[in-house]
Each structure stands twice: as structure tokens, then as C-alpha cells.
């Protein structure tokens, strides 16, 4: 099935319904009618003012969380696409390659006061996460590079190793800090959670994700060529080395700002692009926007499950994405089409 | 003319190419031959601008290659590299259409689609247009990549000439398709394209090339028309294999046959 407009329209309507569900469902049941009343009033000034308690739940708690889930899921998915194109293998993903845990380590070092606040706190945190992610992926990439080629097997192994190292750093600094709730903080950074969502946290990740989305749409054709191979892309007049470096920086920037607000949520960028490729094919001009929408849907539902699976408490959403993602990763590994070269 | 002048390539202590001069004239098919490790692919990578030579210059038309923007080069020069692996399910037509990328202003036009279809026809792969590329055989994939290169230089540019650089275009092809590919390349040359092809099969070079460059250990051992380059002494010197050169029974070109009565001793490859 390769009818991109139909799939796009379908996915977009599913996303609208998903956001509605994410706002309506939770520990306090909210009627859909009340949800629409709050949204109509808040967004368009229509209708009577809603009940202040309902308004608080819908507008202050659940909607920013649903929007963050969309930004996070969409952003991680398109960065998954970027990394897969960079190494020309569908097994690459920011979490698997160690960017996410590197960003977590950077963010937690800053959060616990080990790094100086260079700018305002809201800006330094993503910056620290970016630096951590960049350090991690640079090491992974240098280890995996074999002359001019990148060995995928080495890339994955180096990614796993750096992930473990960065997770240890995060855990170590957290446990050695005066943070009152150490276990909770470690879980937040390593497994990811959207529980901290507030409107005020959204602008930075939303802007960098939009930037990433825009850049990847503009670069859709060069990215297609890169997928065929570095030599063919060069032959088509693409500045391949610049493109590759740009992709790494872009991926790290977006991942860093996302991790800074939600911790490291894994495997979204692995599952979503693969599913979208099956629906609309490989070309980036379709894959990138639809992966964004698909990722938003996926993470909204994962977060909804994380909030409601256990009565009276919340799971870090990364547990659920890993539960879906790891079997998926293993299945991909078994597929003969994706050889290690 | 695509001119490589006095090219030397040194990587570390190894000299891969040493003062080689080679010219790809418009309207001619130039073949580069030589044993494994003689520097054929290195020379091609210098010609595409992918590898900067340690010494020497590359010129396209009358301008140094580095003075032309990469996209401008790509509008006039297509490259068929040795096979690269593509695991993602692009359709055959999508791969060929990529050849039009250097010419695009925004999205592909109806003309670009026409060119892609015509290029697929030129390699007799038009029945495969909607197939997923990774499901094709190695030889079929090679022909699709050739169609992509053809689509890239399908029409003459506003200024200057077109060039087609082929790195072992006949590897993994059966006999009929080897000749089909070289006939296509020779046809382009007749159309005014300057073609450079690395070939392993000396008889294909003898039959289709206007000009042959024979490399030995990074140096040009002989240059000229096939008849002058493919002498028994020259071929034995370079390949370490005694041969007889006889007249081709039907074509006006030499035919090189190994002399089975004498032992072959492949030349030592300089280790990098």
C-alpha cells in the first residue's frame, strides 16, 4: 500500500482522536463533552467557562502532557530516520546508539549542580544534554568507523557500551548527590517519563523538533541519495561529508532537548519509521512527515498506558516503549535483508 | 575533455598512482585496464573529484574540477561506482529518478519521469519499474544503477560536454548484458559523451574502446588505441600472463587469448 496522501490523512485523524483520548482518560474520569468544552473555551473563547477543577485537569495537566508526548514521539521518530539514513541500516536509533543516555548523563550532571549554569537554567539544561549526547555519539562513531566505512556491527556494540557507561554516570552522580528522592530521579533519567510536562517546558523541545522536521524535509532528496550509498550520493553532486556531520549534530540537538525534559525514552525511533516504511515506502519526503505523526500517536498511547496500567501509580513510559521495542529490534536483527556490512 | 594531468596519489607510505596522465575525450570511449591493485579505481575516484590527488590536476572542459560546484559537475558527469548495497525498499523507478536530482528545481517534472522511463528502457529494465530494488539480482541491480547514471546525463547541458565514468560496469553481468552495457556506453560516446570505463575483460576493451590506458603498479604502462596497447609483450609485462594476440574473426580489433602452453605468474601487488 503506497498511497501517501490517504495514509497521511488517516494518520492525522487518528492523531486528533488520540490527543482527545489522552486528555479524557486518566485517574480522574473526564467526560469527552467536558474536554471539548474546555478546549473550545480555552482555544477559541467559545461556550461557557468550564468547571475550574475540570479546567485544571484538562488544560494544566493532561493537555501539555499530550502535546509533549506528540513532540517527543514525533521528534524521536524523525531522529530515528536520520540515524538510519546516516548508517544505511534500519537498526540505528538515538537510544541504541547512546545519544539518549549521553544526553541523560549531561542533563543529570547539570540538574544536580555538577555543571555551572552558563545561561538561564531552562537553556543550560538542554545544552548540557546536547553536550552529553554529542560526546557519546562522537565516541561511538569514531569506534565504529573503519577507514571510510562505518561498520554497523561495531556501531551497535559501541552504542550499547556507551549507553551502559553513560547510564552508570547518571546513576553514580545521582546517588552521590544530596537529591532527596534518588531512586526516582535515576528512573526518570534512565527510563524516561512525561510526568513533568508543563506548558513552560514545551517551547524549547518544540522549536528544535520543528527545526529538525523542517531540515529533514528540505533535505529529503539528498537523504534519499545517501540511502543508496555514499559514492552514488557523491556522484549526484551531494556534499556527503557535510551532510553526514549535519545529520549527527541535528540528531544530537533534537535528542538532547527532548531528553532534557523527559529523560531517555527508547525504541520509538526504531519502531515507528519501520512501520511507516511498510505503509508508504522509503522516500524521505513521505517517510519524515508521516513518521512524525506516527511517533506522536505511538507515544501518546504509550504514555496513556503508563499512566493507567497500574492503579494509583504511574510507570516511567520508557518501560513500555522498551517492552514493545526490544522484541521488535530482535526481530529486525533476524531479518536477512539487513546484513551487517 | 576530462583531463587528468600528472596525477600522483599517496596514502601514507603507499603510492597508489604515480604521475599518470589520462584524457577522456568527448565522443570517445576510454578504457582503463590493469591487474588487481594497479590503481584503476583510485584513478576513477580522482577523476570524479571524490579523492584529491597528492599532485597533479583534474580539469573538466577548460576549468579545474574544484572550481566547479559539485552540483554543476553532477549535471554534466555521471558515475557508476562498483556495487553498493541498498537494503531499503526503493522501487526501481525511484532509484533511476534519483539520477535527475542534480537537475531538479523543487520537485521532479513530467520530463524527469520521461527520462527515467527512457533510461530504464535503454538498459532493458522497463518491465521492472515498480519492483522493489533489493529483490533484484546483482546483475539487474547493476543495470538499474547504470540507468540512474544515464538519466543523470540524458540531455546535453547548456554548456560543456557530458561525461560518464564507469567502474567495472560489466562485473556480475552475463555475456549478453556485458555487451549490451558496452554497446549503450559506445552509443553514448557516439552521441558526444566522453566515457571512461574500468574494464577487466581485455577483449571487451579491445572491442569497444577507442583509447586504452593500461596501468601497472600505479603507472601508465601503455596508452593508445587497442591495437597498439594490446601487444603480446605489453600484456604479458603488465598481467604476467603469456598471451597470443590474433585478428578478431569478425571485428576490426585484436583478440587476446591466453597462451595455455606457458605458465602464468600474476604480478606482485604492492602492499599498502
mmCIF file of N, CA, C and O in Angstrom, chain A residues 2 84 88-90 148 221 224-225 227-229 231-232 234-239 277 282-283 285-286 337-339, chain B residues 50 70-71 74 77 79 81-82 84-90 94 98-99 101-102 104 106-108 132 145 148 152:
data_model
loop_
_atom_site.group_PDB
_atom_site.id
_atom_site.type_symbol
_atom_site.label_atom_id
_atom_site.label_comp_id
_atom_site.label_asym_id
_atom_site.label_seq_id
_atom_site.Cartn_x
_atom_site.Cartn_y
_atom_site.Cartn_z
ATOM 1 N N UNK A 2 0.857 1.995 -1.070
ATOM 2 C CA UNK A 2 1.731 3.165 -1.131
ATOM 3 C C UNK A 2 0.947 4.392 -1.590
ATOM 4 O O UNK A 2 1.300 5.048 -2.543
ATOM 5 N N UNK A 84 19.115 6.220 10.863
ATOM 6 C CA UNK A 84 19.050 5.057 9.977
ATOM 7 C C UNK A 84 19.589 5.397 8.593
ATOM 8 O O UNK A 84 20.249 4.580 7.956
ATOM 9 N N UNK A 88 22.705 3.813 7.012
ATOM 10 C CA UNK A 88 22.066 2.992 5.992
ATOM 11 C C UNK A 88 21.666 1.629 6.550
ATOM 12 O O UNK A 88 21.908 0.582 5.960
ATOM 13 N N UNK A 89 21.078 1.649 7.718
ATOM 14 C CA UNK A 89 20.622 0.413 8.345
ATOM 15 C C UNK A 89 19.471 0.744 9.277
ATOM 16 O O UNK A 89 19.568 1.688 10.064
ATOM 17 N N UNK A 90 18.373 -0.010 9.212
ATOM 18 C CA UNK A 90 17.176 0.337 9.994
ATOM 19 C C UNK A 90 17.299 0.021 11.482
ATOM 20 O O UNK A 90 16.342 0.232 12.223
ATOM 21 N N UNK A 148 36.990 4.558 5.634
ATOM 22 C CA UNK A 148 35.895 5.424 5.199
ATOM 23 C C UNK A 148 34.532 4.825 5.530
ATOM 24 O O UNK A 148 33.528 5.516 5.517
ATOM 25 N N UNK A 221 15.558 14.844 -0.599
ATOM 26 C CA UNK A 221 16.178 14.174 -1.751
ATOM 27 C C UNK A 221 17.644 13.809 -1.502
ATOM 28 O O UNK A 221 18.049 12.690 -1.821
ATOM 29 N N UNK A 224 17.533 10.680 0.458
ATOM 30 C CA UNK A 224 17.244 9.517 -0.396
ATOM 31 C C UNK A 224 18.523 9.011 -1.051
ATOM 32 O O UNK A 224 18.805 7.811 -1.057
ATOM 33 N N UNK A 225 19.289 9.960 -1.620
ATOM 34 C CA UNK A 225 20.509 9.578 -2.332
ATOM 35 C C UNK A 225 21.507 8.938 -1.371
ATOM 36 O O UNK A 225 22.172 7.956 -1.703
ATOM 37 N N UNK A 227 20.872 7.200 1.164
ATOM 38 C CA UNK A 227 20.414 5.853 1.486
ATOM 39 C C UNK A 227 20.906 4.843 0.442
ATOM 40 O O UNK A 227 21.141 3.688 0.750
ATOM 41 N N UNK A 228 21.052 5.293 -0.801
ATOM 42 C CA UNK A 228 21.552 4.399 -1.857
ATOM 43 C C UNK A 228 23.038 4.131 -1.658
ATOM 44 O O UNK A 228 23.533 3.063 -1.992
ATOM 45 N N UNK A 229 23.762 5.094 -1.092
ATOM 46 C CA UNK A 229 25.173 4.867 -0.832
ATOM 47 C C UNK A 229 25.926 6.179 -0.879
ATOM 48 O O UNK A 229 25.489 7.122 -1.527
ATOM 49 N N UNK A 231 28.929 6.759 -2.235
ATOM 50 C CA UNK A 231 29.508 7.013 -3.560
ATOM 51 C C UNK A 231 28.456 7.483 -4.556
ATOM 52 O O UNK A 231 28.662 8.489 -5.237
ATOM 53 N N UNK A 232 27.306 6.774 -4.645
ATOM 54 C CA UNK A 232 26.266 7.283 -5.550
ATOM 55 C C UNK A 232 25.825 8.709 -5.183
ATOM 56 O O UNK A 232 25.628 9.534 -6.079
ATOM 57 N N UNK A 234 27.582 11.031 -3.783
ATOM 58 C CA UNK A 234 28.653 11.917 -4.231
ATOM 59 C C UNK A 234 28.580 12.146 -5.732
ATOM 60 O O UNK A 234 28.699 13.270 -6.210
ATOM 61 N N UNK A 235 28.318 11.068 -6.462
ATOM 62 C CA UNK A 235 28.202 11.153 -7.910
ATOM 63 C C UNK A 235 27.044 12.037 -8.346
ATOM 64 O O UNK A 235 27.044 12.586 -9.435
ATOM 65 N N UNK A 236 26.026 12.160 -7.487
ATOM 66 C CA UNK A 236 24.880 13.017 -7.793
ATOM 67 C C UNK A 236 25.111 14.450 -7.333
ATOM 68 O O UNK A 236 24.198 15.277 -7.369
ATOM 69 N N UNK A 237 26.325 14.734 -6.861
ATOM 70 C CA UNK A 237 26.665 16.109 -6.513
ATOM 71 C C UNK A 237 26.304 16.503 -5.099
ATOM 72 O O UNK A 237 26.193 17.686 -4.795
ATOM 73 N N UNK A 238 26.095 15.523 -4.208
ATOM 74 C CA UNK A 238 25.765 15.853 -2.815
ATOM 75 C C UNK A 238 27.060 16.039 -2.011
ATOM 76 O O UNK A 238 27.983 15.241 -2.145
ATOM 77 N N UNK A 239 27.094 17.065 -1.157
ATOM 78 C CA UNK A 239 28.243 17.201 -0.250
ATOM 79 C C UNK A 239 28.099 16.199 0.892
ATOM 80 O O UNK A 239 27.605 16.522 1.980
ATOM 81 N N UNK A 277 7.542 2.930 6.859
ATOM 82 C CA UNK A 277 8.110 2.483 5.578
ATOM 83 C C UNK A 277 7.252 1.402 4.946
ATOM 84 O O UNK A 277 7.075 1.358 3.727
ATOM 85 N N UNK A 282 9.977 4.101 1.066
ATOM 86 C CA UNK A 282 11.218 4.600 1.634
ATOM 87 C C UNK A 282 11.476 6.104 1.445
ATOM 88 O O UNK A 282 12.143 6.712 2.267
ATOM 89 N N UNK A 283 10.984 6.754 0.365
ATOM 90 C CA UNK A 283 11.395 8.149 0.110
ATOM 91 C C UNK A 283 11.113 9.085 1.288
ATOM 92 O O UNK A 283 10.033 9.050 1.876
ATOM 93 N N UNK A 285 10.530 12.228 1.592
ATOM 94 C CA UNK A 285 9.511 13.278 1.592
ATOM 95 C C UNK A 285 8.186 12.756 2.124
ATOM 96 O O UNK A 285 7.353 13.525 2.564
ATOM 97 N N UNK A 286 7.983 11.430 2.104
ATOM 98 C CA UNK A 286 6.792 10.859 2.746
ATOM 99 C C UNK A 286 7.136 10.329 4.135
ATOM 100 O O UNK A 286 6.388 10.484 5.077
ATOM 101 N N UNK A 337 17.559 -9.453 5.288
ATOM 102 C CA UNK A 337 17.759 -8.298 4.398
ATOM 103 C C UNK A 337 18.696 -7.263 5.019
ATOM 104 O O UNK A 337 19.332 -6.504 4.325
ATOM 105 N N UNK A 338 18.746 -7.232 6.360
ATOM 106 C CA UNK A 338 19.553 -6.201 6.999
ATOM 107 C C UNK A 338 20.872 -6.778 7.477
ATOM 108 O O UNK A 338 21.100 -6.948 8.663
ATOM 109 N N UNK A 339 21.733 -7.132 6.521
ATOM 110 C CA UNK A 339 23.008 -7.734 6.905
ATOM 111 C C UNK A 339 23.925 -6.678 7.506
ATOM 112 O O UNK A 339 23.771 -5.495 7.262
ATOM 113 N N UNK B 50 36.211 12.720 -5.989
ATOM 114 C CA UNK B 50 35.974 12.141 -4.666
ATOM 115 C C UNK B 50 37.268 12.081 -3.864
ATOM 116 O O UNK B 50 37.259 12.220 -2.646
ATOM 117 N N UNK B 70 29.829 21.194 -6.917
ATOM 118 C CA UNK B 70 29.558 19.757 -7.043
ATOM 119 C C UNK B 70 28.296 19.482 -7.865
ATOM 120 O O UNK B 70 28.237 18.549 -8.648
ATOM 121 N N UNK B 71 27.282 20.329 -7.668
ATOM 122 C CA UNK B 71 26.024 20.110 -8.376
ATOM 123 C C UNK B 71 26.197 20.344 -9.877
ATOM 124 O O UNK B 71 25.642 19.613 -10.702
ATOM 125 N N UNK B 74 27.814 17.455 -11.310
ATOM 126 C CA UNK B 74 26.905 16.309 -11.387
ATOM 127 C C UNK B 74 25.916 16.438 -12.533
ATOM 128 O O UNK B 74 25.348 15.450 -12.985
ATOM 129 N N UNK B 77 28.331 15.114 -15.359
ATOM 130 C CA UNK B 77 29.136 13.914 -15.212
ATOM 131 C C UNK B 77 28.439 12.912 -14.293
ATOM 132 O O UNK B 77 28.116 13.229 -13.161
ATOM 133 N N UNK B 79 28.456 8.985 -12.543
ATOM 134 C CA UNK B 79 29.415 7.972 -12.108
ATOM 135 C C UNK B 79 28.656 6.695 -11.771
ATOM 136 O O UNK B 79 27.617 6.734 -11.128
ATOM 137 N N UNK B 81 29.525 3.693 -9.623
ATOM 138 C CA UNK B 81 30.534 3.074 -8.760
ATOM 139 C C UNK B 81 30.394 1.564 -8.777
ATOM 140 O O UNK B 81 29.406 1.029 -9.282
ATOM 141 N N UNK B 82 31.396 0.868 -8.221
ATOM 142 C CA UNK B 82 31.227 -0.573 -8.029
ATOM 143 C C UNK B 82 30.061 -0.767 -7.084
ATOM 144 O O UNK B 82 29.704 0.111 -6.331
ATOM 145 N N UNK B 84 27.125 -1.038 -4.631
ATOM 146 C CA UNK B 84 26.923 -0.718 -3.221
ATOM 147 C C UNK B 84 25.619 -1.373 -2.802
ATOM 148 O O UNK B 84 24.729 -1.570 -3.602
ATOM 149 N N UNK B 85 25.537 -1.702 -1.523
ATOM 150 C CA UNK B 85 24.363 -2.428 -1.052
ATOM 151 C C UNK B 85 23.268 -1.477 -0.617
ATOM 152 O O UNK B 85 23.513 -0.513 0.094
ATOM 153 N N UNK B 86 22.067 -1.733 -1.093
ATOM 154 C CA UNK B 86 20.915 -0.934 -0.714
ATOM 155 C C UNK B 86 19.885 -1.887 -0.110
ATOM 156 O O UNK B 86 19.372 -2.762 -0.792
ATOM 157 N N UNK B 87 19.607 -1.735 1.191
ATOM 158 C CA UNK B 87 18.683 -2.649 1.845
ATOM 159 C C UNK B 87 17.273 -2.088 1.904
ATOM 160 O O UNK B 87 16.345 -2.762 2.306
ATOM 161 N N UNK B 88 17.114 -0.810 1.585
ATOM 162 C CA UNK B 88 15.803 -0.195 1.755
ATOM 163 C C UNK B 88 14.990 -0.320 0.472
ATOM 164 O O UNK B 88 15.533 -0.208 -0.623
ATOM 165 N N UNK B 89 13.698 -0.512 0.632
ATOM 166 C CA UNK B 89 12.854 -0.924 -0.491
ATOM 167 C C UNK B 89 12.415 0.242 -1.381
ATOM 168 O O UNK B 89 11.232 0.485 -1.558
ATOM 169 N N UNK B 90 13.373 0.959 -1.966
ATOM 170 C CA UNK B 90 13.024 1.893 -3.034
ATOM 171 C C UNK B 90 12.528 1.076 -4.223
ATOM 172 O O UNK B 90 13.011 -0.039 -4.455
ATOM 173 N N UNK B 94 12.140 4.698 -8.638
ATOM 174 C CA UNK B 94 12.602 5.732 -7.697
ATOM 175 C C UNK B 94 14.126 5.848 -7.726
ATOM 176 O O UNK B 94 14.668 6.952 -7.656
ATOM 177 N N UNK B 98 16.311 9.204 -9.102
ATOM 178 C CA UNK B 98 17.320 9.913 -8.313
ATOM 179 C C UNK B 98 18.416 10.513 -9.194
ATOM 180 O O UNK B 98 19.030 11.512 -8.834
ATOM 181 N N UNK B 99 18.649 9.885 -10.355
ATOM 182 C CA UNK B 99 19.635 10.425 -11.283
ATOM 183 C C UNK B 99 19.292 11.838 -11.731
ATOM 184 O O UNK B 99 20.170 12.594 -12.152
ATOM 185 N N UNK B 101 18.246 14.180 -9.756
ATOM 186 C CA UNK B 101 18.368 15.113 -8.628
ATOM 187 C C UNK B 101 19.185 16.370 -8.944
ATOM 188 O O UNK B 101 18.757 17.470 -8.608
ATOM 189 N N UNK B 102 20.355 16.260 -9.609
ATOM 190 C CA UNK B 102 21.135 17.491 -9.839
ATOM 191 C C UNK B 102 20.425 18.498 -10.742
ATOM 192 O O UNK B 102 20.803 19.662 -10.766
ATOM 193 N N UNK B 104 17.052 19.089 -10.618
ATOM 194 C CA UNK B 104 15.739 19.496 -10.094
ATOM 195 C C UNK B 104 15.728 20.934 -9.607
ATOM 196 O O UNK B 104 16.677 21.417 -9.024
ATOM 197 N N UNK B 106 13.111 22.162 -7.193
ATOM 198 C CA UNK B 106 11.922 21.727 -6.467
ATOM 199 C C UNK B 106 11.661 20.260 -6.748
ATOM 200 O O UNK B 106 12.539 19.433 -6.565
ATOM 201 N N UNK B 107 10.466 19.946 -7.248
ATOM 202 C CA UNK B 107 10.101 18.545 -7.430
ATOM 203 C C UNK B 107 10.391 18.082 -8.862
ATOM 204 O O UNK B 107 10.684 18.892 -9.737
ATOM 205 N N UNK B 108 10.306 16.769 -9.084
ATOM 206 C CA UNK B 108 10.505 16.204 -10.417
ATOM 207 C C UNK B 108 9.391 16.673 -11.346
ATOM 208 O O UNK B 108 8.232 16.727 -10.952
ATOM 209 N N UNK B 132 10.595 -3.763 -6.155
ATOM 210 C CA UNK B 132 11.458 -3.263 -5.086
ATOM 211 C C UNK B 132 12.907 -3.569 -5.454
ATOM 212 O O UNK B 132 13.243 -4.716 -5.748
ATOM 213 N N UNK B 145 21.391 0.732 -11.714
ATOM 214 C CA UNK B 145 22.315 1.815 -11.373
ATOM 215 C C UNK B 145 22.853 2.484 -12.641
ATOM 216 O O UNK B 145 23.045 3.699 -12.677
ATOM 217 N N UNK B 148 20.300 4.833 -13.784
ATOM 218 C CA UNK B 148 20.340 6.049 -12.958
ATOM 219 C C UNK B 148 21.416 7.003 -13.483
ATOM 220 O O UNK B 148 21.198 8.212 -13.622
ATOM 221 N N UNK B 152 20.968 10.726 -15.397
ATOM 222 C CA UNK B 152 21.656 11.922 -14.890
ATOM 223 C C UNK B 152 22.213 12.779 -16.026
ATOM 224 O O UNK B 152 22.218 14.007 -15.924
#
